CSV table of N, CA and C in Angstrom, one decimal:
chain,number,residue,atom,x,y,z
P,14,MET,N,-9.6,13.5,-6.1
P,14,MET,CA,-9.6,12.8,-4.9
P,14,MET,C,-9.6,11.3,-5.1
P,15,LYS,N,-8.8,10.6,-4.3
P,15,LYS,CA,-8.7,9.1,-4.5
P,15,LYS,C,-9.9,8.5,-3.9
P,16,GLU,N,-10.5,7.5,-4.7
P,16,GLU,CA,-11.6,6.8,-4.3
P,16,GLU,C,-11.3,5.8,-3.2
P,17,LYS,N,-12.1,5.8,-2.1
P,17,LYS,CA,-11.8,5.0,-1.0
P,17,LYS,C,-12.5,3.6,-1.2
P,18,LEU,N,-11.7,2.5,-1.1
P,18,LEU,CA,-12.2,1.2,-1.3
P,18,LEU,C,-13.0,0.8,0.0
P,19,PRO,N,-14.0,0.0,-0.2
P,19,PRO,CA,-14.7,-0.5,1.0
P,19,PRO,C,-13.8,-1.4,1.8
P,20,ARG,N,-14.1,-1.5,3.1
P,20,ARG,CA,-13.3,-2.4,4.0
P,20,ARG,C,-13.5,-3.8,3.6
P,21,PRO,N,-12.4,-4.6,3.5
P,21,PRO,CA,-12.5,-6.0,3.1
P,21,PRO,C,-13.2,-6.8,4.2
P,22,PRO,N,-13.9,-7.8,3.8
P,22,PRO,CA,-14.7,-8.6,4.7
P,22,PRO,C,-13.8,-9.4,5.6
P,23,ARG,N,-14.4,-10.0,6.7
P,23,ARG,CA,-13.6,-10.9,7.6
P,23,ARG,C,-12.9,-12.0,6.8
P,24,GLY,N,-11.8,-12.5,7.4
P,24,GLY,CA,-11.1,-13.5,6.8
P,24,GLY,C,-10.3,-13.0,5.6
P,25,ARG,N,-10.1,-11.7,5.6
P,25,ARG,CA,-9.4,-11.1,4.5
P,25,ARG,C,-8.0,-11.6,4.4
P,26,ILE,N,-7.5,-11.4,3.2
P,26,ILE,CA,-6.1,-11.8,3.0
P,26,ILE,C,-5.4,-10.5,2.6
P,27,ASP,N,-4.3,-10.2,3.2
P,27,ASP,CA,-3.6,-8.9,3.1
P,27,ASP,C,-2.7,-8.8,1.9
P,28,ASP,N,-2.5,-9.8,1.1
P,28,ASP,CA,-1.6,-9.8,-0.1
P,28,ASP,C,-2.3,-10.5,-1.2
P,29,PRO,N,-2.8,-9.7,-2.2
P,29,PRO,CA,-3.5,-10.3,-3.4
P,29,PRO,C,-2.6,-11.4,-4.1
P,30,ALA,N,-1.3,-11.3,-3.9
P,30,ALA,CA,-0.4,-12.3,-4.6
P,30,ALA,C,-0.7,-13.7,-4.1
P,31,LYS,N,-1.1,-13.8,-2.8
P,31,LYS,CA,-1.5,-15.1,-2.2
P,31,LYS,C,-2.7,-15.7,-2.9
P,32,ILE,N,-3.6,-14.8,-3.3
P,32,ILE,CA,-4.8,-15.3,-4.0
P,32,ILE,C,-4.4,-15.8,-5.4
P,33,VAL,N,-3.5,-15.1,-6.1
P,33,VAL,CA,-3.0,-15.5,-7.4
P,33,VAL,C,-2.3,-16.8,-7.3
P,34,ASP,N,-1.4,-16.9,-6.3
P,34,ASP,CA,-0.7,-18.2,-6.1
P,34,ASP,C,-1.6,-19.4,-5.9
P,35,ALA,N,-2.6,-19.2,-5.1
P,35,ALA,CA,-3.6,-20.3,-4.9
P,35,ALA,C,-4.4,-20.6,-6.1
P,36,ALA,N,-4.8,-19.6,-6.9
P,36,ALA,CA,-5.5,-19.8,-8.1
P,36,ALA,C,-4.6,-20.5,-9.1
P,37,THR,N,-3.3,-20.2,-9.2
P,37,THR,CA,-2.4,-20.8,-10.1
P,37,THR,C,-2.3,-22.3,-9.7
P,38,GLU,N,-2.2,-22.6,-8.4
P,38,GLU,CA,-2.2,-24.0,-8.0
P,38,GLU,C,-3.4,-24.8,-8.5
P,39,ILE,N,-4.6,-24.2,-8.3
P,39,ILE,CA,-5.8,-24.9,-8.6
P,39,ILE,C,-5.9,-25.1,-10.1
P,40,ILE,N,-5.4,-24.1,-10.9
P,40,ILE,CA,-5.4,-24.3,-12.4
P,40,ILE,C,-4.5,-25.3,-12.8
P,41,ARG,N,-3.3,-25.4,-12.2
P,41,ARG,CA,-2.3,-26.4,-12.5
P,41,ARG,C,-2.8,-27.8,-12.2
P,42,GLU,N,-3.6,-27.9,-11.1
P,42,GLU,CA,-4.1,-29.2,-10.7
P,42,GLU,C,-5.3,-29.7,-11.5
P,43,GLY,N,-6.2,-28.8,-11.9
P,43,GLY,CA,-7.4,-29.2,-12.6
P,43,GLY,C,-7.8,-28.4,-13.8
P,44,GLY,N,-7.0,-27.5,-14.2
P,44,GLY,CA,-7.4,-26.6,-15.4
P,44,GLY,C,-8.2,-25.5,-14.9
P,45,VAL,N,-8.5,-24.6,-15.9
P,45,VAL,CA,-9.2,-23.3,-15.6
P,45,VAL,C,-10.6,-23.6,-15.1
P,46,ARG,N,-11.2,-24.7,-15.6
P,46,ARG,CA,-12.6,-25.0,-15.2
P,46,ARG,C,-12.7,-25.4,-13.8
P,47,ALA,N,-11.6,-25.9,-13.2
P,47,ALA,CA,-11.6,-26.3,-11.8
P,47,ALA,C,-11.5,-25.1,-10.9
P,48,LEU,N,-11.2,-23.9,-11.4
P,48,LEU,CA,-11.1,-22.7,-10.6
P,48,LEU,C,-12.4,-22.1,-10.4
P,49,SER,N,-12.8,-21.9,-9.2
P,49,SER,CA,-14.0,-21.1,-8.8
P,49,SER,C,-13.6,-20.2,-7.6
P,50,MET,N,-14.3,-19.1,-7.5
P,50,MET,CA,-14.0,-18.2,-6.4
P,50,MET,C,-14.3,-18.9,-5.1
P,51,ARG,N,-15.3,-19.8,-5.0
P,51,ARG,CA,-15.6,-20.5,-3.8
P,51,ARG,C,-14.5,-21.5,-3.5
P,52,ARG,N,-14.1,-22.3,-4.4
P,52,ARG,CA,-13.0,-23.2,-4.2
P,52,ARG,C,-11.7,-22.5,-3.8
P,53,LEU,N,-11.5,-21.4,-4.4
P,53,LEU,CA,-10.3,-20.6,-4.1
P,53,LEU,C,-10.4,-20.1,-2.6
P,54,ALA,N,-11.5,-19.6,-2.2
P,54,ALA,CA,-11.7,-19.1,-0.9
P,54,ALA,C,-11.5,-20.2,0.1
P,55,ALA,N,-12.1,-21.3,-0.2
P,55,ALA,CA,-12.0,-22.5,0.7
P,55,ALA,C,-10.5,-22.9,0.9
P,56,ARG,N,-9.8,-22.9,-0.2
P,56,ARG,CA,-8.4,-23.3,-0.1
P,56,ARG,C,-7.6,-22.3,0.8
P,57,LEU,N,-7.9,-21.0,0.7
P,57,LEU,CA,-7.2,-20.0,1.5
P,57,LEU,C,-7.8,-19.8,2.9
P,58,GLY,N,-8.9,-20.4,3.1
P,58,GLY,CA,-9.6,-20.3,4.5
P,58,GLY,C,-10.1,-18.9,4.7
P,59,ILE,N,-10.6,-18.3,3.6
P,59,ILE,CA,-11.2,-17.0,3.8
P,59,ILE,C,-12.7,-17.0,3.2
P,60,ASN,N,-13.4,-15.9,3.5
P,60,ASN,CA,-14.7,-15.8,3.0
P,60,ASN,C,-14.6,-15.5,1.5
P,61,VAL,N,-15.6,-16.0,0.7
P,61,VAL,CA,-15.5,-15.8,-0.7
P,61,VAL,C,-15.6,-14.3,-1.1
P,62,ALA,N,-16.3,-13.6,-0.3
P,62,ALA,CA,-16.3,-12.1,-0.5
P,62,ALA,C,-15.0,-11.5,-0.5
P,63,ALA,N,-14.0,-12.0,0.3
P,63,ALA,CA,-12.7,-11.5,0.4
P,63,ALA,C,-12.0,-11.6,-1.0
P,64,THR,N,-12.3,-12.6,-1.7
P,64,THR,CA,-11.6,-12.7,-3.1
P,64,THR,C,-12.1,-11.6,-4.0
P,65,TYR,N,-13.4,-11.3,-3.9
P,65,TYR,CA,-14.0,-10.2,-4.7
P,65,TYR,C,-13.5,-8.8,-4.4
P,66,TYR,N,-12.9,-8.7,-3.2
P,66,TYR,CA,-12.3,-7.4,-2.8
P,66,TYR,C,-11.2,-7.0,-3.7
P,67,TYR,N,-10.4,-8.0,-4.1
P,67,TYR,CA,-9.2,-7.8,-4.9
P,67,TYR,C,-9.5,-8.1,-6.4
P,68,PHE,N,-10.4,-9.0,-6.7
P,68,PHE,CA,-10.6,-9.4,-8.1
P,68,PHE,C,-12.1,-9.3,-8.4
P,69,ALA,N,-12.5,-8.6,-9.4
P,69,ALA,CA,-13.9,-8.3,-9.7
P,69,ALA,C,-14.7,-9.6,-10.0
P,70,ASP,N,-14.0,-10.6,-10.7
P,70,ASP,CA,-14.6,-11.8,-11.1
P,70,ASP,C,-13.5,-12.8,-11.4
P,71,LYS,N,-14.0,-14.0,-11.8
P,71,LYS,CA,-13.0,-15.1,-12.2
P,71,LYS,C,-12.1,-14.7,-13.4
P,72,ASP,N,-12.7,-14.0,-14.3
P,72,ASP,CA,-11.9,-13.6,-15.5
P,72,ASP,C,-10.8,-12.6,-15.1
P,73,ALA,N,-11.0,-11.7,-14.2
P,73,ALA,CA,-10.0,-10.8,-13.7
P,73,ALA,C,-8.9,-11.6,-13.0
P,74,LEU,N,-9.3,-12.6,-12.3
P,74,LEU,CA,-8.3,-13.5,-11.6
P,74,LEU,C,-7.5,-14.3,-12.6
P,75,VAL,N,-8.1,-14.9,-13.5
P,75,VAL,CA,-7.4,-15.6,-14.6
P,75,VAL,C,-6.4,-14.7,-15.3
P,76,ASP,N,-6.8,-13.5,-15.6
P,76,ASP,CA,-5.9,-12.6,-16.2
P,76,ASP,C,-4.7,-12.3,-15.4
P,77,ALA,N,-4.9,-12.2,-14.1
P,77,ALA,CA,-3.8,-12.0,-13.1
P,77,ALA,C,-2.9,-13.2,-13.1
P,78,VAL,N,-3.4,-14.4,-13.2
P,78,VAL,CA,-2.6,-15.6,-13.2
P,78,VAL,C,-1.8,-15.6,-14.5
P,79,ALA,N,-2.5,-15.3,-15.6
P,79,ALA,CA,-1.8,-15.3,-16.9
P,79,ALA,C,-0.7,-14.3,-17.0
P,80,ASP,N,-0.9,-13.2,-16.4
P,80,ASP,CA,0.2,-12.1,-16.3
P,80,ASP,C,1.4,-12.7,-15.5
P,81,ARG,N,1.1,-13.4,-14.5
P,81,ARG,CA,2.2,-13.9,-13.7
P,81,ARG,C,3.0,-15.0,-14.4
P,82,VAL,N,2.3,-15.9,-15.1
P,82,VAL,CA,3.0,-17.0,-15.8
P,82,VAL,C,3.4,-16.5,-17.2
């Protein structure tokens, strides 16, 4: 049986690629150290919890950015 994911929080983003795009921009502007889940959420105008719906932590997000580039 497929595991049901919890409902994403308000301010959710319906395409995780948008999160990766924004993270890529932040990294290009200031390096990996400039990337934080809070800064990313602020840039996207979403709740920080919404970023954790798609990515477990910053490392998982950085991996997704690296896979894209």
